[in-house]
Amino acid sequence: MRIILVGPPASGKGTQAKVLCEKFAIPQISTGDMLREAKAKGTKLGKEAAEYMSAGKLVPDSVVIGLIDERLKQDDTKGGFLLDGFPRTVPQADALGKLMADKDIALDAVVQIDVARELLVERAVLRRTDKRTGQIYHLKYNPPPPEAELEHRADDREETVNKRLDQYESMTAALLPYYEGKGLLRRVNGVGKPAEITQRILAVLGKG
Ligand code: AMP
C-alpha cells in the first residue's frame, strides 16, 4: 500500500496515519518529522531548514525531494509507505511521480480527510497530547485519563490554527486537483469517531 494522507491541522490525520501504518505494516514518512530531526541533530540541512520552518515558510522543494529520495531507498519502504506532509507543492508531486516511476512503483491513492473549517478550530484549541505516550486527546470528545501529563501544542492556539488552515487551503488548492486529475484522489468525511473514519478510509482503499 502506497498512499499519501492529506488533511488540515486537527483533522485527525496523525491518529489515522498511526492506525493505517500499523494495519498495513508500512512506515509513516513525514518530512516535517525528518526536518525536525535534522534540526535537532544540528546537521547542515537541519540548520538551513530551521530558518524556513521558524518563519512558517515551506522548505525549498529541492531539500524535501532530496530527503524523500534518500528515504525511499531504504528497505523498510519496499512493502509500501504512507506519506504525511509530502508532497506539498506540484513540483514536489511531480518529483515524487518520477522517483516512483524509476522504481517501477505507483501510488495507490491520495486520501484527503475532509473536515469543515469551523470544526477544526474547535478541535485544535481543545486538543491535548500526553507527553509520556504521545497519545492525542480532546478535552470534550476524547477526554484524557487523570494520570495523563498533558501538553497543548503551541501551534494549536486559535490565531496560529487559523494561519495554518489558510496555509493548508492554499497548498491543497493546486495539489488536490493535480491528484484528482490523475484519478487518485479519495475524499473521506473526517467527522465522526476515529474508528469510523478508519473504516471509511479502508473502504475507499478497497480494504474495508
Ligand atoms: P509539518 O510537521 O508537516 O507541519 O512540517 C513542519 C514544517 O516543516 C513546515 O511548516 C515546513 O516549514 C517544513 N516542511 C515539512 N514538509 C515540507 C514539505 N513537503 N515541503 C516544504 N516544507 C516542508
PDB file of C-alpha atoms and ligand atoms in Angstrom:
ATOM      1  CA  MET A   1       0.000   0.000   0.000  1.00  0.00           C
ATOM      2  CA  ARG A   2       1.498   3.294  -1.115  1.00  0.00           C
ATOM      3  CA  ILE A   3      -0.556   6.216  -0.016  1.00  0.00           C
ATOM      4  CA  ILE A   4      -0.425   9.914   0.615  1.00  0.00           C
ATOM      5  CA  LEU A   5      -2.508  11.105   3.538  1.00  0.00           C
ATOM      6  CA  VAL A   6      -3.664  14.706   3.313  1.00  0.00           C
ATOM      7  CA  GLY A   7      -5.637  16.632   5.889  1.00  0.00           C
ATOM      8  CA  PRO A   8      -5.785  20.031   7.519  1.00  0.00           C
ATOM      9  CA  PRO A   9      -4.415  20.634  11.015  1.00  0.00           C
ATOM     10  CA  ALA A  10      -6.541  18.839  13.651  1.00  0.00           C
ATOM     11  CA  SER A  11      -8.315  16.706  11.047  1.00  0.00           C
ATOM     12  CA  GLY A  12      -7.240  13.516  12.802  1.00  0.00           C
ATOM     13  CA  LYS A  13      -4.543  12.849  10.211  1.00  0.00           C
ATOM     14  CA  GLY A  14      -1.929  11.914  12.838  1.00  0.00           C
ATOM     15  CA  THR A  15      -4.254   9.433  14.525  1.00  0.00           C
ATOM     16  CA  GLN A  16      -5.299   7.822  11.249  1.00  0.00           C
ATOM     17  CA  ALA A  17      -1.712   7.674   9.973  1.00  0.00           C
ATOM     18  CA  LYS A  18      -0.682   5.638  13.028  1.00  0.00           C
ATOM     19  CA  VAL A  19      -3.562   3.186  12.662  1.00  0.00           C
ATOM     20  CA  LEU A  20      -3.051   2.708   8.913  1.00  0.00           C
ATOM     21  CA  CYS A  21       0.706   2.178   9.243  1.00  0.00           C
ATOM     22  CA  GLU A  22       0.142  -0.466  11.888  1.00  0.00           C
ATOM     23  CA  LYS A  23      -2.564  -2.194   9.894  1.00  0.00           C
ATOM     24  CA  PHE A  24      -0.550  -2.359   6.675  1.00  0.00           C
ATOM     25  CA  ALA A  25       2.836  -2.697   8.442  1.00  0.00           C
ATOM     26  CA  ILE A  26       4.258   0.236   6.485  1.00  0.00           C
ATOM     27  CA  PRO A  27       6.395   3.152   7.651  1.00  0.00           C
ATOM     28  CA  GLN A  28       4.980   6.635   8.076  1.00  0.00           C
ATOM     29  CA  ILE A  29       7.185   9.069   6.216  1.00  0.00           C
ATOM     30  CA  SER A  30       6.794  12.604   7.459  1.00  0.00           C
ATOM     31  CA  THR A  31       9.028  15.317   6.008  1.00  0.00           C
ATOM     32  CA  GLY A  32       8.122  17.533   9.000  1.00  0.00           C
ATOM     33  CA  ASP A  33       9.475  14.866  11.399  1.00  0.00           C
ATOM     34  CA  MET A  34      12.582  14.330   9.255  1.00  0.00           C
ATOM     35  CA  LEU A  35      13.293  18.057   9.162  1.00  0.00           C
ATOM     36  CA  ARG A  36      12.778  18.420  12.921  1.00  0.00           C
ATOM     37  CA  GLU A  37      15.160  15.511  13.456  1.00  0.00           C
ATOM     38  CA  ALA A  38      17.801  17.085  11.188  1.00  0.00           C
ATOM     39  CA  LYS A  39      17.337  20.357  13.072  1.00  0.00           C
ATOM     40  CA  ALA A  40      17.754  18.638  16.449  1.00  0.00           C
ATOM     41  CA  LYS A  41      20.921  16.903  15.241  1.00  0.00           C
ATOM     42  CA  GLY A  42      22.264  20.234  14.003  1.00  0.00           C
ATOM     43  CA  THR A  43      23.159  18.949  10.530  1.00  0.00           C
ATOM     44  CA  LYS A  44      23.836  21.418   7.711  1.00  0.00           C
ATOM     45  CA  LEU A  45      20.491  20.581   6.154  1.00  0.00           C
ATOM     46  CA  GLY A  46      18.792  20.926   9.539  1.00  0.00           C
ATOM     47  CA  LYS A  47      20.234  24.384  10.058  1.00  0.00           C
ATOM     48  CA  GLU A  48      19.159  25.528   6.602  1.00  0.00           C
ATOM     49  CA  ALA A  49      15.648  24.110   7.059  1.00  0.00           C
ATOM     50  CA  ALA A  50      15.258  25.633  10.527  1.00  0.00           C
ATOM     51  CA  GLU A  51      15.289  29.138   9.089  1.00  0.00           C
ATOM     52  CA  TYR A  52      12.325  28.416   6.850  1.00  0.00           C
ATOM     53  CA  MET A  53      10.466  26.391   9.466  1.00  0.00           C
ATOM     54  CA  SER A  54      10.670  29.028  12.171  1.00  0.00           C
ATOM     55  CA  ALA A  55       9.437  31.632   9.678  1.00  0.00           C
ATOM     56  CA  GLY A  56       6.441  29.372   8.916  1.00  0.00           C
ATOM     57  CA  LYS A  57       7.616  29.017   5.313  1.00  0.00           C
ATOM     58  CA  LEU A  58       7.984  25.964   3.133  1.00  0.00           C
ATOM     59  CA  VAL A  59      11.469  24.491   2.948  1.00  0.00           C
ATOM     60  CA  PRO A  60      12.725  24.577  -0.684  1.00  0.00           C
ATOM     61  CA  ASP A  61      11.425  21.763  -2.893  1.00  0.00           C
ATOM     62  CA  SER A  62      14.953  20.507  -3.664  1.00  0.00           C
ATOM     63  CA  VAL A  63      15.606  19.899   0.056  1.00  0.00           C
ATOM     64  CA  VAL A  64      12.490  17.861   0.795  1.00  0.00           C
ATOM     65  CA  ILE A  65      12.682  15.997  -2.521  1.00  0.00           C
ATOM     66  CA  GLY A  66      16.263  15.009  -1.603  1.00  0.00           C
ATOM     67  CA  LEU A  67      15.077  13.730   1.770  1.00  0.00           C
ATOM     68  CA  ILE A  68      12.305  11.648   0.210  1.00  0.00           C
ATOM     69  CA  ASP A  69      14.654  10.292  -2.451  1.00  0.00           C
ATOM     70  CA  GLU A  70      17.006   9.019   0.264  1.00  0.00           C
ATOM     71  CA  ARG A  71      14.180   7.697   2.425  1.00  0.00           C
ATOM     72  CA  LEU A  72      12.590   5.685  -0.396  1.00  0.00           C
ATOM     73  CA  LYS A  73      15.915   3.905  -0.937  1.00  0.00           C
ATOM     74  CA  GLN A  74      15.611   2.281   2.489  1.00  0.00           C
ATOM     75  CA  ASP A  75      14.459  -1.315   2.695  1.00  0.00           C
ATOM     76  CA  ASP A  76      11.531  -0.753   5.023  1.00  0.00           C
ATOM     77  CA  THR A  77       9.697   1.091   2.232  1.00  0.00           C
ATOM     78  CA  LYS A  78       9.713  -1.945  -0.071  1.00  0.00           C
ATOM     79  CA  GLY A  79       6.329  -3.144   1.125  1.00  0.00           C
ATOM     80  CA  GLY A  80       4.759   0.293   0.872  1.00  0.00           C
ATOM     81  CA  PHE A  81       4.617   3.545   2.794  1.00  0.00           C
ATOM     82  CA  LEU A  82       2.385   6.337   3.945  1.00  0.00           C
ATOM     83  CA  LEU A  83       3.491   9.860   3.113  1.00  0.00           C
ATOM     84  CA  ASP A  84       2.496  12.564   5.561  1.00  0.00           C
ATOM     85  CA  GLY A  85       3.249  16.227   4.859  1.00  0.00           C
ATOM     86  CA  PHE A  86       4.758  15.465   1.467  1.00  0.00           C
ATOM     87  CA  PRO A  87       4.185  16.440  -1.288  1.00  0.00           C
ATOM     88  CA  ARG A  88       3.070  19.977  -0.528  1.00  0.00           C
ATOM     89  CA  THR A  89       3.604  21.549  -3.954  1.00  0.00           C
ATOM     90  CA  VAL A  90       3.007  20.439  -7.529  1.00  0.00           C
ATOM     91  CA  PRO A  91       6.780  20.318  -8.288  1.00  0.00           C
ATOM     92  CA  GLN A  92       7.178  18.005  -5.256  1.00  0.00           C
ATOM     93  CA  ALA A  93       4.320  15.847  -6.549  1.00  0.00           C
ATOM     94  CA  ASP A  94       5.938  15.698  -9.985  1.00  0.00           C
ATOM     95  CA  ALA A  95       9.299  14.760  -8.467  1.00  0.00           C
ATOM     96  CA  LEU A  96       7.647  12.025  -6.393  1.00  0.00           C
ATOM     97  CA  GLY A  97       5.987  10.681  -9.534  1.00  0.00           C
ATOM     98  CA  LYS A  98       9.390  10.484 -11.253  1.00  0.00           C
ATOM     99  CA  LEU A  99      11.116   8.867  -8.257  1.00  0.00           C
ATOM    100  CA  MET A 100       8.402   6.224  -8.078  1.00  0.00           C
ATOM    101  CA  ALA A 101       8.314   5.616 -11.839  1.00  0.00           C
ATOM    102  CA  ASP A 102      12.081   4.973 -11.720  1.00  0.00           C
ATOM    103  CA  LYS A 103      11.444   2.279  -9.127  1.00  0.00           C
ATOM    104  CA  ASP A 104       8.516   0.880 -11.138  1.00  0.00           C
ATOM    105  CA  ILE A 105       6.076   1.568  -8.352  1.00  0.00           C
ATOM    106  CA  ALA A 106       2.874   3.611  -8.272  1.00  0.00           C
ATOM    107  CA  LEU A 107       0.669   5.344  -5.736  1.00  0.00           C
ATOM    108  CA  ASP A 108      -2.495   3.523  -4.713  1.00  0.00           C
ATOM    109  CA  ALA A 109      -4.339   6.597  -3.532  1.00  0.00           C
ATOM    110  CA  VAL A 110      -4.214  10.092  -2.135  1.00  0.00           C
ATOM    111  CA  VAL A 111      -6.619  10.151   0.802  1.00  0.00           C
ATOM    112  CA  GLN A 112      -7.920  13.524   1.908  1.00  0.00           C
ATOM    113  CA  ILE A 113      -9.543  13.780   5.325  1.00  0.00           C
ATOM    114  CA  ASP A 114     -12.254  16.368   4.946  1.00  0.00           C
ATOM    115  CA  VAL A 115     -13.484  18.420   7.925  1.00  0.00           C
ATOM    116  CA  ALA A 116     -15.228  21.822   7.931  1.00  0.00           C
ATOM    117  CA  ARG A 117     -13.012  24.683   8.990  1.00  0.00           C
ATOM    118  CA  GLU A 118     -15.172  25.785  11.973  1.00  0.00           C
ATOM    119  CA  LEU A 119     -14.889  22.328  13.496  1.00  0.00           C
ATOM    120  CA  LEU A 120     -11.122  22.229  13.029  1.00  0.00           C
ATOM    121  CA  VAL A 121     -10.565  25.361  15.054  1.00  0.00           C
ATOM    122  CA  GLU A 122     -12.547  23.942  17.979  1.00  0.00           C
ATOM    123  CA  ARG A 123     -10.723  20.631  17.735  1.00  0.00           C
ATOM    124  CA  ALA A 124      -7.266  22.172  17.746  1.00  0.00           C
ATOM    125  CA  VAL A 125      -7.964  24.550  20.578  1.00  0.00           C
ATOM    126  CA  LEU A 126      -9.172  21.687  22.806  1.00  0.00           C
ATOM    127  CA  ARG A 127      -6.549  19.166  21.710  1.00  0.00           C
ATOM    128  CA  ARG A 128      -4.011  17.877  24.225  1.00  0.00           C
ATOM    129  CA  THR A 129      -1.185  15.369  23.940  1.00  0.00           C
ATOM    130  CA  ASP A 130       0.083  13.081  26.700  1.00  0.00           C
ATOM    131  CA  LYS A 131       3.801  13.879  26.919  1.00  0.00           C
ATOM    132  CA  ARG A 132       4.698  10.375  28.075  1.00  0.00           C
ATOM    133  CA  THR A 133       2.850   8.333  25.432  1.00  0.00           C
ATOM    134  CA  GLY A 134       2.260  10.723  22.523  1.00  0.00           C
ATOM    135  CA  GLN A 135      -1.440   9.817  22.712  1.00  0.00           C
ATOM    136  CA  ILE A 136      -3.726  12.599  21.446  1.00  0.00           C
ATOM    137  CA  TYR A 137      -6.869  13.577  23.395  1.00  0.00           C
ATOM    138  CA  HIS A 138      -9.665  16.116  23.082  1.00  0.00           C
ATOM    139  CA  LEU A 139     -10.920  17.761  26.256  1.00  0.00           C
ATOM    140  CA  LYS A 140     -14.550  17.461  25.097  1.00  0.00           C
ATOM    141  CA  TYR A 141     -14.772  14.473  22.720  1.00  0.00           C
ATOM    142  CA  ASN A 142     -11.992  12.176  23.892  1.00  0.00           C
ATOM    143  CA  PRO A 143     -11.080  13.168  27.463  1.00  0.00           C
ATOM    144  CA  PRO A 144      -7.679  12.076  28.792  1.00  0.00           C
ATOM    145  CA  PRO A 145      -7.281   9.794  31.850  1.00  0.00           C
ATOM    146  CA  PRO A 146      -6.370  11.557  35.123  1.00  0.00           C
ATOM    147  CA  GLU A 147      -2.744  10.319  35.061  1.00  0.00           C
ATOM    148  CA  ALA A 148      -2.005  11.866  31.635  1.00  0.00           C
ATOM    149  CA  GLU A 149       0.679  14.554  31.500  1.00  0.00           C
ATOM    150  CA  LEU A 150      -0.993  16.967  29.155  1.00  0.00           C
ATOM    151  CA  GLU A 151       0.649  19.295  26.709  1.00  0.00           C
ATOM    152  CA  HIS A 152      -1.021  21.856  24.432  1.00  0.00           C
ATOM    153  CA  ARG A 153       0.948  22.324  21.222  1.00  0.00           C
ATOM    154  CA  ALA A 154       1.971  25.953  20.826  1.00  0.00           C
ATOM    155  CA  ASP A 155       0.730  25.863  17.227  1.00  0.00           C
ATOM    156  CA  ASP A 156      -2.744  24.712  18.340  1.00  0.00           C
ATOM    157  CA  ARG A 157      -3.699  28.169  19.612  1.00  0.00           C
ATOM    158  CA  GLU A 158      -6.543  29.838  17.768  1.00  0.00           C
ATOM    159  CA  GLU A 159      -4.716  32.516  15.784  1.00  0.00           C
ATOM    160  CA  THR A 160      -1.987  30.068  14.769  1.00  0.00           C
ATOM    161  CA  VAL A 161      -4.561  27.447  13.818  1.00  0.00           C
ATOM    162  CA  ASN A 162      -6.268  29.945  11.528  1.00  0.00           C
ATOM    163  CA  LYS A 163      -2.940  30.752   9.883  1.00  0.00           C
ATOM    164  CA  ARG A 164      -2.151  27.051   9.445  1.00  0.00           C
ATOM    165  CA  LEU A 165      -5.595  26.495   7.925  1.00  0.00           C
ATOM    166  CA  ASP A 166      -5.014  29.311   5.437  1.00  0.00           C
ATOM    167  CA  GLN A 167      -1.693  27.716   4.508  1.00  0.00           C
ATOM    168  CA  TYR A 168      -3.315  24.298   4.141  1.00  0.00           C
ATOM    169  CA  GLU A 169      -6.002  25.719   1.867  1.00  0.00           C
ATOM    170  CA  SER A 170      -3.509  27.472  -0.379  1.00  0.00           C
ATOM    171  CA  MET A 171      -1.349  24.331  -0.509  1.00  0.00           C
ATOM    172  CA  THR A 172      -4.180  21.961  -1.419  1.00  0.00           C
ATOM    173  CA  ALA A 173      -5.689  24.391  -3.931  1.00  0.00           C
ATOM    174  CA  ALA A 174      -3.245  23.099  -6.554  1.00  0.00           C
ATOM    175  CA  LEU A 175      -2.282  19.712  -5.143  1.00  0.00           C
ATOM    176  CA  LEU A 176      -5.719  18.115  -4.789  1.00  0.00           C
ATOM    177  CA  PRO A 177      -6.848  18.957  -8.353  1.00  0.00           C
ATOM    178  CA  TYR A 178      -3.476  17.574  -9.534  1.00  0.00           C
ATOM    179  CA  TYR A 179      -4.209  14.178  -7.984  1.00  0.00           C
ATOM    180  CA  GLU A 180      -7.883  14.354  -8.884  1.00  0.00           C
ATOM    181  CA  GLY A 181      -6.794  14.721 -12.498  1.00  0.00           C
ATOM    182  CA  LYS A 182      -4.803  11.514 -12.137  1.00  0.00           C
ATOM    183  CA  GLY A 183      -7.838   9.712 -10.685  1.00  0.00           C
ATOM    184  CA  LEU A 184      -6.042   9.099  -7.375  1.00  0.00           C
ATOM    185  CA  LEU A 185      -7.877  11.432  -5.003  1.00  0.00           C
ATOM    186  CA  ARG A 186     -10.205   9.859  -2.419  1.00  0.00           C
ATOM    187  CA  ARG A 187     -12.107  12.218  -0.125  1.00  0.00           C
ATOM    188  CA  VAL A 188     -13.156  10.865   3.240  1.00  0.00           C
ATOM    189  CA  ASN A 189     -15.577  12.548   5.644  1.00  0.00           C
ATOM    190  CA  GLY A 190     -13.434  13.218   8.720  1.00  0.00           C
ATOM    191  CA  VAL A 191     -16.283  13.891  11.137  1.00  0.00           C
ATOM    192  CA  GLY A 192     -17.037  11.016  13.493  1.00  0.00           C
ATOM    193  CA  LYS A 193     -15.290   8.644  15.849  1.00  0.00           C
ATOM    194  CA  PRO A 194     -11.684   7.759  14.939  1.00  0.00           C
ATOM    195  CA  ALA A 195     -12.619   4.105  14.311  1.00  0.00           C
ATOM    196  CA  GLU A 196     -15.435   5.138  11.945  1.00  0.00           C
ATOM    197  CA  ILE A 197     -13.068   7.309   9.965  1.00  0.00           C
ATOM    198  CA  THR A 198     -10.560   4.449   9.739  1.00  0.00           C
ATOM    199  CA  GLN A 199     -13.351   2.281   8.291  1.00  0.00           C
ATOM    200  CA  ARG A 200     -14.168   4.959   5.715  1.00  0.00           C
ATOM    201  CA  ILE A 201     -10.516   5.191   4.700  1.00  0.00           C
ATOM    202  CA  LEU A 202     -10.212   1.407   4.405  1.00  0.00           C
ATOM    203  CA  ALA A 203     -13.376   1.378   2.283  1.00  0.00           C
ATOM    204  CA  VAL A 204     -12.001   3.916  -0.231  1.00  0.00           C
ATOM    205  CA  LEU A 205      -8.752   1.923  -0.347  1.00  0.00           C
ATOM    206  CA  GLY A 206     -10.777  -1.187  -1.235  1.00  0.00           C
ATOM    207  CA  LYS A 207      -9.735  -2.834   2.075  1.00  0.00           C
ATOM    208  CA  GLY A 208     -12.948  -2.277   4.041  1.00  0.00           C
TER     209      GLY A 208
HETATM  210  P1  AMP B   1       4.737  19.610   9.398  1.00  0.00           P
HETATM  211  O1  AMP B   1       5.154  18.922  10.652  1.00  0.00           O
HETATM  212  O2  AMP B   1       4.387  18.655   8.284  1.00  0.00           O
HETATM  213  O3  AMP B   1       3.650  20.636   9.611  1.00  0.00           O
HETATM  214  O4  AMP B   1       6.022  20.430   8.879  1.00  0.00           O
HETATM  215  C1  AMP B   1       6.644  21.410   9.659  1.00  0.00           C
HETATM  216  C2  AMP B   1       7.416  22.381   8.770  1.00  0.00           C
HETATM  217  O5  AMP B   1       8.416  21.693   8.028  1.00  0.00           O
HETATM  218  C3  AMP B   1       6.583  23.090   7.707  1.00  0.00           C
HETATM  219  O6  AMP B   1       5.951  24.240   8.200  1.00  0.00           O
HETATM  220  C4  AMP B   1       7.633  23.421   6.656  1.00  0.00           C
HETATM  221  O7  AMP B   1       8.420  24.533   7.053  1.00  0.00           O
HETATM  222  C5  AMP B   1       8.514  22.196   6.696  1.00  0.00           C
HETATM  223  N1  AMP B   1       8.055  21.144   5.763  1.00  0.00           N
HETATM  224  C6  AMP B   1       7.587  19.900   6.070  1.00  0.00           C
HETATM  225  N2  AMP B   1       7.278  19.200   4.970  1.00  0.00           N
HETATM  226  C7  AMP B   1       7.516  20.027   3.921  1.00  0.00           C
HETATM  227  C8  AMP B   1       7.365  19.903   2.509  1.00  0.00           C
HETATM  228  N3  AMP B   1       6.881  18.781   1.945  1.00  0.00           N
HETATM  229  N4  AMP B   1       7.724  20.956   1.746  1.00  0.00           N
HETATM  230  C9  AMP B   1       8.230  22.078   2.284  1.00  0.00           C
HETATM  231  N5  AMP B   1       8.374  22.273   3.589  1.00  0.00           N
HETATM  232  C10 AMP B   1       8.023  21.265   4.428  1.00  0.00           C
END
